[in-house]
Coordinates of C-alpha atoms and ligand atoms in Angstrom, one line a residue:
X3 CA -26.7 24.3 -9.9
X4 CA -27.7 20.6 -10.0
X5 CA -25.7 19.6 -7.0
X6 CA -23.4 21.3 -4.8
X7 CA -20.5 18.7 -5.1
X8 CA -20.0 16.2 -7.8
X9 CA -16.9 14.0 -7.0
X10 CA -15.8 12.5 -10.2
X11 CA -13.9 8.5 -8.9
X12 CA -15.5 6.5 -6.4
X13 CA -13.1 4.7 -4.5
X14 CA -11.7 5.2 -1.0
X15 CA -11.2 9.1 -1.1
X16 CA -13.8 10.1 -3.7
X17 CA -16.7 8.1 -1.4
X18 CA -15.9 9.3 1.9
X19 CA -16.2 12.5 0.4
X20 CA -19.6 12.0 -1.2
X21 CA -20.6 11.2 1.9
X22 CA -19.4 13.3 4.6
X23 CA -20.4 16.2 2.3
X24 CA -24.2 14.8 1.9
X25 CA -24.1 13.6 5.8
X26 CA -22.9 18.2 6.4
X27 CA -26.3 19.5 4.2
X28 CA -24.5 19.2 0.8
X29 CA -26.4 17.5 -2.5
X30 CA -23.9 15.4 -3.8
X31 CA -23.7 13.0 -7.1
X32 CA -20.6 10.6 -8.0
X33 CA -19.2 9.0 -11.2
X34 CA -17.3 6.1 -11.3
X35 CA -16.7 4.7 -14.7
X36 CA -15.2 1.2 -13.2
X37 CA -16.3 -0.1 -9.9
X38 CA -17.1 1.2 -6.8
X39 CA -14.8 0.9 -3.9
X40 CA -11.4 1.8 -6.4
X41 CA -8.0 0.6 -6.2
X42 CA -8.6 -0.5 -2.6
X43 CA -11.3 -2.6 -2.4
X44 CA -11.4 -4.5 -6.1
X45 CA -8.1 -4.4 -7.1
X46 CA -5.6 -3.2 -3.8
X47 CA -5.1 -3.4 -0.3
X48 CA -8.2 -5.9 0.4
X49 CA -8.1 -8.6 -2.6
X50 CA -4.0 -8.5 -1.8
X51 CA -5.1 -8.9 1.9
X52 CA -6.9 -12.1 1.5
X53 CA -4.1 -13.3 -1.0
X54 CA -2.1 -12.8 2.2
X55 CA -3.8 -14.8 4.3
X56 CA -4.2 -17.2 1.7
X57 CA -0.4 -17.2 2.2
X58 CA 0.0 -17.1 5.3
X59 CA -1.9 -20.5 5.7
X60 CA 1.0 -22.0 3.3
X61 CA 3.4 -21.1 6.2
X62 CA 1.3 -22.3 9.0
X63 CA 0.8 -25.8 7.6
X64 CA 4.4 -25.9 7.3
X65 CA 4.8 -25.1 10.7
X66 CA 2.0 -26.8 12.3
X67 CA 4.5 -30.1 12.3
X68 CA 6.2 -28.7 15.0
X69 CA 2.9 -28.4 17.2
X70 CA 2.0 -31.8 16.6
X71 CA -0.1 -31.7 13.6
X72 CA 0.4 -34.1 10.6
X73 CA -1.3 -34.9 7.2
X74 CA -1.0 -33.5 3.5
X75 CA -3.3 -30.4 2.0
X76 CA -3.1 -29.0 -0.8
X77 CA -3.4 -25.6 -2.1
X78 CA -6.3 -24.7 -5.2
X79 CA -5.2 -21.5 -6.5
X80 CA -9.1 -20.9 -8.2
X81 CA -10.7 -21.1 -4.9
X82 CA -8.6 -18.7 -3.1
X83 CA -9.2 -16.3 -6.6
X84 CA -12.7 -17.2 -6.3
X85 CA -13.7 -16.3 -3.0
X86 CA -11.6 -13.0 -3.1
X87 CA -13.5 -12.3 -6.2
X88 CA -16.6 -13.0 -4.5
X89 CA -15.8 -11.1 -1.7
X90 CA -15.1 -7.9 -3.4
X91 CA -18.5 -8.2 -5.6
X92 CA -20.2 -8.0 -1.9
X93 CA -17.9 -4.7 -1.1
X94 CA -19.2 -3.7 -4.0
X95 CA -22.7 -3.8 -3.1
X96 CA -22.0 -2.4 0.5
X97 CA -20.4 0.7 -1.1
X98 CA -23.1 0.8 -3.2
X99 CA -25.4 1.0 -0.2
X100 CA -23.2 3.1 1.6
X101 CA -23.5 6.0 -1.3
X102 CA -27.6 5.2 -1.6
X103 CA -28.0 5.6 2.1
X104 CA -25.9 8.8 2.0
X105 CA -28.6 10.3 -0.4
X106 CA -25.7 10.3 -3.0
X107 CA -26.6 10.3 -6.6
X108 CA -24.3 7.7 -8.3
X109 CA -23.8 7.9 -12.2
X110 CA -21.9 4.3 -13.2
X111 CA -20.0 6.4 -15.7
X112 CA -17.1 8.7 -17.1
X113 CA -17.8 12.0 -16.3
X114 CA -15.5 15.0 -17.6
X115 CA -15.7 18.8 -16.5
X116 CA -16.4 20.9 -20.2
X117 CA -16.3 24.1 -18.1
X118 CA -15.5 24.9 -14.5
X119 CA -18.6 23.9 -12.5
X120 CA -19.7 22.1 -15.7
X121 CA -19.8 18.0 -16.4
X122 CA -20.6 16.3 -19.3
X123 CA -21.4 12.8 -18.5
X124 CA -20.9 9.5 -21.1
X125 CA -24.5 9.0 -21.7
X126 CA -24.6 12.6 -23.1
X127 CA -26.3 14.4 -19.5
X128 CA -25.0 17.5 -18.8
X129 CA -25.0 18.5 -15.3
X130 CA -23.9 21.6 -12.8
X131 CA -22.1 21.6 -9.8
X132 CA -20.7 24.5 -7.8
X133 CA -17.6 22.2 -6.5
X134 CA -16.2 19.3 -8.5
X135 CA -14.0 16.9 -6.6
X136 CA -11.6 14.9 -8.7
X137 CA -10.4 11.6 -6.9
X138 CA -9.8 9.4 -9.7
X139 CA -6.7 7.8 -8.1
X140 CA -4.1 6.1 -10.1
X141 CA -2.9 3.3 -12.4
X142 CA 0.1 0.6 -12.2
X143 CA 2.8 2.7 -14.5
X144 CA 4.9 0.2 -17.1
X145 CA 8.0 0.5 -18.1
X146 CA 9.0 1.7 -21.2
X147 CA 11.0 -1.4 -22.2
X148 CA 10.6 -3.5 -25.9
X149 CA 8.0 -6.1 -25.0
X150 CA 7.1 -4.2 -21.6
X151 CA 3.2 -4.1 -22.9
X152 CA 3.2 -8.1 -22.4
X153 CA 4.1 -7.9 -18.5
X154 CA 1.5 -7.9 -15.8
X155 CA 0.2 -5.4 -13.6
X156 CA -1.2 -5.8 -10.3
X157 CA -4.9 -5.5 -11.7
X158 CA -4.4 -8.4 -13.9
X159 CA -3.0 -10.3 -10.5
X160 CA -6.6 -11.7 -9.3
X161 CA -8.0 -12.7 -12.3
X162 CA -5.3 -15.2 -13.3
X163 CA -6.9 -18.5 -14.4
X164 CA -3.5 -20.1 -12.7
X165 CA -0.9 -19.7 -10.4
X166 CA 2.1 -18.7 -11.9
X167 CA 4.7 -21.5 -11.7
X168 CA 7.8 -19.0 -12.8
X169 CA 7.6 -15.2 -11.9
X170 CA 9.3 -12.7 -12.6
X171 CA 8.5 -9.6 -10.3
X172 CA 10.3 -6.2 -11.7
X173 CA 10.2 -3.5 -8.9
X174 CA 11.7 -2.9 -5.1
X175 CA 8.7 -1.3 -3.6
X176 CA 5.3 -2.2 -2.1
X177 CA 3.6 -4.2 -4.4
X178 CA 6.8 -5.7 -5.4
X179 CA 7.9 -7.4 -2.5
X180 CA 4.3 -8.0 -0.7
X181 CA 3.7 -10.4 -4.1
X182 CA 6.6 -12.0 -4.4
X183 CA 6.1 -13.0 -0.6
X184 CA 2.7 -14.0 -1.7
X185 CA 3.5 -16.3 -4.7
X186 CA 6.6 -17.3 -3.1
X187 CA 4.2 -18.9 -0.3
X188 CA 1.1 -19.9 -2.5
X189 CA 4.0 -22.2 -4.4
X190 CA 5.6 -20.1 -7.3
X191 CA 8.9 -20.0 -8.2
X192 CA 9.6 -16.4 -7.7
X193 CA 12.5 -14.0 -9.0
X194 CA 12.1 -10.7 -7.9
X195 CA 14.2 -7.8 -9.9
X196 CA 15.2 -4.5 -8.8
X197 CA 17.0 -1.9 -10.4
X198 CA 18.3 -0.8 -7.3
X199 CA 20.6 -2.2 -4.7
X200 CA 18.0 -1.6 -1.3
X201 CA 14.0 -2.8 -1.5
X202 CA 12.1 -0.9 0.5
X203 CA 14.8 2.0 -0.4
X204 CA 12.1 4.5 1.6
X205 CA 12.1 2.3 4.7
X206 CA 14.1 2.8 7.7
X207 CA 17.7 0.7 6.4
X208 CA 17.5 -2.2 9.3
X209 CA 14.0 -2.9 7.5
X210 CA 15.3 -3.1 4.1
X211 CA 17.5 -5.5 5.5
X212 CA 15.4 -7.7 7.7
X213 CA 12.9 -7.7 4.6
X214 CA 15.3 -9.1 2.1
X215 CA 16.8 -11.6 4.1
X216 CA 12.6 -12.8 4.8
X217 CA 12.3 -12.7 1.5
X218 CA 15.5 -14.8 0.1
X219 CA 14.7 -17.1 3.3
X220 CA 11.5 -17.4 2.0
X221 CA 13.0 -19.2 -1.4
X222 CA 12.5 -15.6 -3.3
X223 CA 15.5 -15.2 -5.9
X224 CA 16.1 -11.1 -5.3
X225 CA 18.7 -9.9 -7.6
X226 CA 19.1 -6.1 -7.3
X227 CA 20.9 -3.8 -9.9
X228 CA 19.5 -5.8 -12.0
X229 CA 17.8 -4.1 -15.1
X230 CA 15.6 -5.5 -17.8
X231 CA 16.4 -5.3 -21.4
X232 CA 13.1 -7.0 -23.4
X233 CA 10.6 -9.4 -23.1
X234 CA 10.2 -11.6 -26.0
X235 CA 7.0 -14.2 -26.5
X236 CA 8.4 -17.6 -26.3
X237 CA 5.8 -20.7 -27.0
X238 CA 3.4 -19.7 -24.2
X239 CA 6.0 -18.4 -22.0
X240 CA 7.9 -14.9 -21.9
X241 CA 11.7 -14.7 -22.7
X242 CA 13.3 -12.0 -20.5
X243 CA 16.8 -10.5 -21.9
X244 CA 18.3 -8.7 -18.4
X245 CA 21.0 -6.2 -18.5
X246 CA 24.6 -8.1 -19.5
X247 CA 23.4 -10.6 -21.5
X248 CA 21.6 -13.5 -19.7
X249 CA 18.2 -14.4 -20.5
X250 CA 15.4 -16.8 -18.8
X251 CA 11.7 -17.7 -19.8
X252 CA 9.0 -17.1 -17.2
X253 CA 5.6 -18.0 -17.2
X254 CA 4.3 -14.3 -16.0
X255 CA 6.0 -11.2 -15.9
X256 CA 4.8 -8.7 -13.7
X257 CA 5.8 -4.9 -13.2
X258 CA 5.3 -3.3 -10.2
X259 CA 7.1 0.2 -11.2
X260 CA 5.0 2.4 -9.4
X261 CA 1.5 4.3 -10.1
X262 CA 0.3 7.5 -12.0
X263 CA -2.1 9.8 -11.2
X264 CA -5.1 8.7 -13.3
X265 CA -5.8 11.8 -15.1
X266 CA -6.2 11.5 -18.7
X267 CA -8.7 14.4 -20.5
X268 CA -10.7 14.9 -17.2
X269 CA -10.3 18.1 -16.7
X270 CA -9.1 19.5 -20.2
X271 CA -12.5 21.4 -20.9
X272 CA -12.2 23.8 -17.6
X273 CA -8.7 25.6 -18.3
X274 CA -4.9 24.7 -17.2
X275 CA -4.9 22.3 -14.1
X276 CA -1.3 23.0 -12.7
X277 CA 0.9 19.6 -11.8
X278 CA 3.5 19.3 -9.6
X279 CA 6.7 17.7 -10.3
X280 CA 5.8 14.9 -10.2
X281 CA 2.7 14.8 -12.4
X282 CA 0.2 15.2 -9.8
X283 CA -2.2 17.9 -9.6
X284 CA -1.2 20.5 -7.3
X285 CA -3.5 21.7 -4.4
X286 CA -3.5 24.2 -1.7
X287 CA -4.8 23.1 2.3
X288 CA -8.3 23.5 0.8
X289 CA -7.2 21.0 -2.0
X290 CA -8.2 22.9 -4.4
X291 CA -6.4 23.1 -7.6
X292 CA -5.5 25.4 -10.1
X293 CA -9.1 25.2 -12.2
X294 CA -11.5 27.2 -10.1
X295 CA -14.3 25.0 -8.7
X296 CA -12.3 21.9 -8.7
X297 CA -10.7 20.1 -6.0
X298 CA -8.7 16.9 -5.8
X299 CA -7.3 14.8 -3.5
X300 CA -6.1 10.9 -2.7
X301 CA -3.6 9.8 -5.0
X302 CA -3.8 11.7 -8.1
X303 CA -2.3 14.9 -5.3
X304 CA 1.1 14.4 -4.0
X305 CA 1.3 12.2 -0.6
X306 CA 1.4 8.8 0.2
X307 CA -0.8 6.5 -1.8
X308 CA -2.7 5.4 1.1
X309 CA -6.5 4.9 1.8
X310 CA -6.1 5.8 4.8
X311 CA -4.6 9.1 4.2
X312 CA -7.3 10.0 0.8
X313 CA -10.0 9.1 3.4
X314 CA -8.3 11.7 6.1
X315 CA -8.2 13.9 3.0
X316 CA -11.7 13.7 1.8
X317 CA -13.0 14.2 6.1
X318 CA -10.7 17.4 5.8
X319 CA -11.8 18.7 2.6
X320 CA -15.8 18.0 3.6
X321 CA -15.3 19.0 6.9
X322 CA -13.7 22.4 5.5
X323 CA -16.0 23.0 2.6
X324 CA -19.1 22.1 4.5
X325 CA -19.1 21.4 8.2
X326 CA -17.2 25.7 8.6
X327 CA -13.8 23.8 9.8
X328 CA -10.7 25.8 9.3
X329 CA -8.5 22.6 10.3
X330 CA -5.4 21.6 8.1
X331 CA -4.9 18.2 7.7
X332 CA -1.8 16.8 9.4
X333 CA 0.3 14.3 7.5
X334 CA 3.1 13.5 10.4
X335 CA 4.1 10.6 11.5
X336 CA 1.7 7.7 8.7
X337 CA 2.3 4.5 9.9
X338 CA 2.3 2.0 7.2
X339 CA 2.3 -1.3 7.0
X340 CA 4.2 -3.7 4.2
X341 CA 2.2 -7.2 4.0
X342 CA 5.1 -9.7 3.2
X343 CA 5.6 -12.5 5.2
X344 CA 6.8 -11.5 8.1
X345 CA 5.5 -8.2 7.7
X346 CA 6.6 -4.5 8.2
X347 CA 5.0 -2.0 10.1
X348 CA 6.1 1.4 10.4
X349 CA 5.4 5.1 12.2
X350 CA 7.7 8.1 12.1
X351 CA 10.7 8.7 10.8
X352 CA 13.7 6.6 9.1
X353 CA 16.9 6.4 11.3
X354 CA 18.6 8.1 8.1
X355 CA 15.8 10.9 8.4
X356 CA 16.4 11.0 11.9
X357 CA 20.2 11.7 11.5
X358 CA 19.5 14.3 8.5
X359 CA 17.3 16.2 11.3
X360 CA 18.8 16.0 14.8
X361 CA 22.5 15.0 13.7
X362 CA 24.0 13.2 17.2
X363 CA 20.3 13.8 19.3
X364 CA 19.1 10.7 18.7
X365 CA 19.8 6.9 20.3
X366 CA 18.3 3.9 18.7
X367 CA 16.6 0.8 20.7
X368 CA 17.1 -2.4 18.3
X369 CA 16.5 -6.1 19.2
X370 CA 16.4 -8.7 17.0
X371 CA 15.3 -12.2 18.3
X372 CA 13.3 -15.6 17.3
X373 CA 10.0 -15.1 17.8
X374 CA 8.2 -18.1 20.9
X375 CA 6.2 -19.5 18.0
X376 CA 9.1 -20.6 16.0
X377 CA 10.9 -22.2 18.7
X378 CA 8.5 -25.3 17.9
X379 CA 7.5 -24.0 14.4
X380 CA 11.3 -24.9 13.1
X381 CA 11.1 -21.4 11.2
X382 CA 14.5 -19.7 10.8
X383 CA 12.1 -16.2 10.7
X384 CA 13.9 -13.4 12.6
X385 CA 11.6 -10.4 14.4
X386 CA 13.5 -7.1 14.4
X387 CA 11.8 -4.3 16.4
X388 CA 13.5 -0.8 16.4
X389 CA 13.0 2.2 18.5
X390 CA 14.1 5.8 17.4
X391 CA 14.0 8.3 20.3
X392 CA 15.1 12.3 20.4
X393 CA 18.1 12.0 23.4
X394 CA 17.3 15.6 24.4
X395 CA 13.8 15.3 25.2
X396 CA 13.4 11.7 25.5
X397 CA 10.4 11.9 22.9
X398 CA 9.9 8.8 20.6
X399 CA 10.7 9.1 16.9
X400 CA 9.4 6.2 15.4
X401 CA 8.7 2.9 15.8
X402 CA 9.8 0.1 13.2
X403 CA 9.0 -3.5 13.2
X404 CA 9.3 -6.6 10.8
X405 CA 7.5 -9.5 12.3
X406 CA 4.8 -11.5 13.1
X407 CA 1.6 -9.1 12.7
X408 CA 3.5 -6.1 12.7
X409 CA 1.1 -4.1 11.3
X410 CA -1.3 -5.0 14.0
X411 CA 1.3 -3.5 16.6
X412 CA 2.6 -0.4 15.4
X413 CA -0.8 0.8 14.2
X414 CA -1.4 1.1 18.2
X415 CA 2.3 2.5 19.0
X416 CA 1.6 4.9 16.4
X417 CA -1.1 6.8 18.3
X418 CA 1.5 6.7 21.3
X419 CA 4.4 8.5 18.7
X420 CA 1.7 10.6 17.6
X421 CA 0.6 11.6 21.3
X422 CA 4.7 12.6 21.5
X423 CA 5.2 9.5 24.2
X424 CA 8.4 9.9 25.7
X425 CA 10.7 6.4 26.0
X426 CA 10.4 6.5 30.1
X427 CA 6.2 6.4 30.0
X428 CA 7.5 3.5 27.2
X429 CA 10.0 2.0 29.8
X430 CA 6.9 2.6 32.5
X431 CA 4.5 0.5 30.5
X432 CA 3.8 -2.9 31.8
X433 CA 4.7 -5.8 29.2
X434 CA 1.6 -8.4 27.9
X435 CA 3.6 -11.5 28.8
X436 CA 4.6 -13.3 26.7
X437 CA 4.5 -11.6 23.4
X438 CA 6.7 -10.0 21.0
X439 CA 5.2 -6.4 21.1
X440 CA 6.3 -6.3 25.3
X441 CA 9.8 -6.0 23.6
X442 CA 8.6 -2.4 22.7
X443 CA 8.3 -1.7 26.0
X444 CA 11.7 -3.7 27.8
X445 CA 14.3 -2.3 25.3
X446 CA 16.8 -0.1 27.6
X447 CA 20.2 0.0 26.4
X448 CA 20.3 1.9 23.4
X449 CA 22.8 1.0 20.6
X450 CA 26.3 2.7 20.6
X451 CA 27.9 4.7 17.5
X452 CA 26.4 4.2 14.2
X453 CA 23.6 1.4 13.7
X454 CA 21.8 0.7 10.8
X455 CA 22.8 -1.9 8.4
Ligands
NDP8 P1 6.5 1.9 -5.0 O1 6.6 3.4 -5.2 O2 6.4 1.4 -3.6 O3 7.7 1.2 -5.7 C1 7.9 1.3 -7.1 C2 9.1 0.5 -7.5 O4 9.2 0.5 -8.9 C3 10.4 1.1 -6.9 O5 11.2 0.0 -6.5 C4 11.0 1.8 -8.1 O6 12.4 1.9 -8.1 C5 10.6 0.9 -9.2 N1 10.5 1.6 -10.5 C6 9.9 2.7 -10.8 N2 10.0 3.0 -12.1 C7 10.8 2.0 -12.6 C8 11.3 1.8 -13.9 N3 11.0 2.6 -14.9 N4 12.0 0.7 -14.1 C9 12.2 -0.2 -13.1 N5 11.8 0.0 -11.9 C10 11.1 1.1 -11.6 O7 5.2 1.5 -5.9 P2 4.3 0.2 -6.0 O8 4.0 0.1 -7.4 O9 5.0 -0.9 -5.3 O10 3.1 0.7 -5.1 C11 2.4 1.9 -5.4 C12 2.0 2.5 -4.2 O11 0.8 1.9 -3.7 C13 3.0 2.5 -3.0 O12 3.9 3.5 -3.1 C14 2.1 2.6 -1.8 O13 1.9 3.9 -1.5 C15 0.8 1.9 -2.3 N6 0.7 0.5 -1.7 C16 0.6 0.4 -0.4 C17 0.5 -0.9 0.1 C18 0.4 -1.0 1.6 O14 0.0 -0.1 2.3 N7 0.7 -2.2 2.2 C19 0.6 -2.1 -0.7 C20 0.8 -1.8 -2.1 C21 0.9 -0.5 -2.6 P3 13.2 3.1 -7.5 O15 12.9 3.0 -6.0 O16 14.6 2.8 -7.9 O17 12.6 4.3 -8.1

């Protein structure tokens, strides 16, 4: 055998795996026939995250008056896209470095498997391995609508040679609502349409909420059960037929409908690989699949689509195959985070699933309040921060927040939830004064009867 791994996708999942493997003994080679780093780094959560901030800034100025500050700025759209773009080139290199330093072969190409154990490579090498990881990840999915190919997807979302000054977001999820905060702030004229009649639908319901109400605050037009017909070129614009007859031109049309597992013929030549449900490929706790040889894991298996959790995956899978661990990985309790403006962040379960479980054996903590800063900021922005706690052992559930930073909170309540904190050590906490996040810690009366909204 040439190596004894070869992990076909280099971004978040597929690298950590290269290299734990190589760091536990193993000879490890990787193929990446786009850029190194994946969805996350050129194309995902950190290009989007500097978009944010970019953002973010929009807001500030506004609300700098209140504090004092006066003067006009203005906003350049092709810097901001610039210096992303030249910030993910450098991630490029330091993954690149990463995988060199890790004694990692890297192949800047397709590979495929012919055979299991066997890889045939773009340039025409032929190599051996005695596992194959796939981690190829995913790609934005489009709708199957007349004119859909014309839309946008996320990808196509930092390269744009302008800002937008119409767009038209199709989707209720992630990507859908963290953009239309984005170019709703950057100074676009953004509609946002979802076929359903929550955003967020997966969230806990007081989120869903809080988040649309940000969001239409915010200037964002969100009309749910609202379905798109066609898209139909119009000079240099796109005419959008909706569902019951109205139609409206928009300079950009994006669709954020969800991803796919990025499969294609990767794995065609080594026998059947079994899918779930869903279209991914099915694993066991060794994420191995049904081809023998090959594993996969990140977002081509089922689970969240979070690098985070493909990077847990690829530690448990090296750690397993390599470093004599007979560990499962544990999924409970994933915080996550949702970068509109103010943002979401989230660990444990919804009030909904919370209910489904326990039925009565559960009270809920809520407040919702103005946050200090936007007493002088003249914002209108509300903070909601939610509490879900078991009655019967006093154990806390989850923790749910939309506000200022929120993913920067719960990420460290989440180790609390995860250690099974009960709500008295909570109540027994001393507050940072003065806050937001001490609220966490002060809520006592719990609601009465039923709560979300
Ligand atoms: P999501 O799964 O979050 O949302 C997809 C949305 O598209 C849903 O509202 C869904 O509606 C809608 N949709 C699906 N199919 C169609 C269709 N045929 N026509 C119309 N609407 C449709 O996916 P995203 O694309 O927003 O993001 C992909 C994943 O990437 C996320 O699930 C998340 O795991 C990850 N991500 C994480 C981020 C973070 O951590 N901050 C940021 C961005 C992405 P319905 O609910 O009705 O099915």
């Amino acid at each position: 055998m040439d190596y004894d791994l070869f992990v076909i996708g280099a971004g978040s999942g597929g690298v950590r795996a290269a290299r734990w493997a190589s760091r536990l003994g193993a000879k490890v080679a990787i193929a990446e026939e786009r850029f190194l780093g994946g969805t996350c780094v050129n194309v995902g959560c950190i290009p989007k995250k500097l978009f944010y901030y970019g953002a973010h800034h929009a807001h500030s100025i506004e609300e700098s008056r209140g504090f004092g500050w006066s003067g006009d700025m203005s906003f350049d759209w092709r810097i901001l896209r610039n210096n992303q773009a030249a910030e993910v080139r450098r991630l490029n290199g330091i993954y690149e470095n990463l995988l060199n330093s890790a004694g990692v072969d890297i192949h800047p190409q397709r590979a495929e498997l012919t055979a299991p154990k066997h890889l045939h490579l773009v340039d025409g090498a032929e190599h051996t391995a005695e596992r194959v990881l796939l981690a190829t990840g995913g790609a934005p999915q489009v709708p199957d609508f007349p004119g859909s190919e014309r839309a946008l997807i996320s990808d196509d979302l930092f390269e744009l040679d302008e800002l937008p000054e119409r767009l038209l977001i199709i989707g209720g999820g992630y990507i859908a609502v963290e953009f239309a905060s984005i170019f709703a702030a950057l100074g676009s004229e953004v509609v946002l349409s979802y076929r359903g009649g929550t955003l967020l639908r997966h969230f806990d319901a007081d989120i869903s909420r809080c988040v649309l109400a940000e969001l239409r605050r915010s200037g964002v037009s969100v009309r749910l059960n609202c379905d798109i017909e066609r898209l139909d070129p119009e000079g240099h614009l796109h005419r959008v037929s909706f569902a019951g007859g109205d139609a409206e031109t928009f300079e950009q049309v994006l669709c954020a409908t969800g991803r796919a597992p990025r499969l294609g013929a990767i794995a065609a030549g080594a026998g059947e690989l079994a899918l779930t449900e869903t279209g991914k490929v099915a694993v066991d706790a060794d994420f191995a699949t049904s081809i023998p040889h090959l594993y996969a894991l990140g977002d081509i298996i089922e689970g969240p689509e979070l690098t985070p959790v493909a990077i847990a995956e690829a530690m448990n899978f090296a750690e397993r195959a390599y470093g004599g661990s007979t560990e499962e990985l544990d999924y409970a309790n994933i915080p996550t985070a949702v970068f509109t403006q103010p943002s979401v962040g989230t660990a444990g379960p919804t009030e909904a699933e919370a209910r489904e479980m326990l039925g009565e054996d559960i009270d809920i903590y809520r407040t919702e309040f103005r946050h200090l800063k936007h007493t002088l900021s003249g914002s209108e922005e509300r903070t909601m921060m939610k509490l879900i706690v078991r009655r019967s052992t006093d154990v806390v559930l989850a923790v749910h927040v939309v506000g200022l930073d929120a993913g920067e909170i719960v990420q460290g309540f989440a180790a609390a939830v995860r250690a099974g904190v009960t709500k008295s050590q909570l109540d027994g906490t001393i507050g940072i004064h003065p806050t937001a996040a001490e609220e966490l810690v002060t809520l006592r009366e719990p609601l009465q009867g039923a709560t979300a909204t």
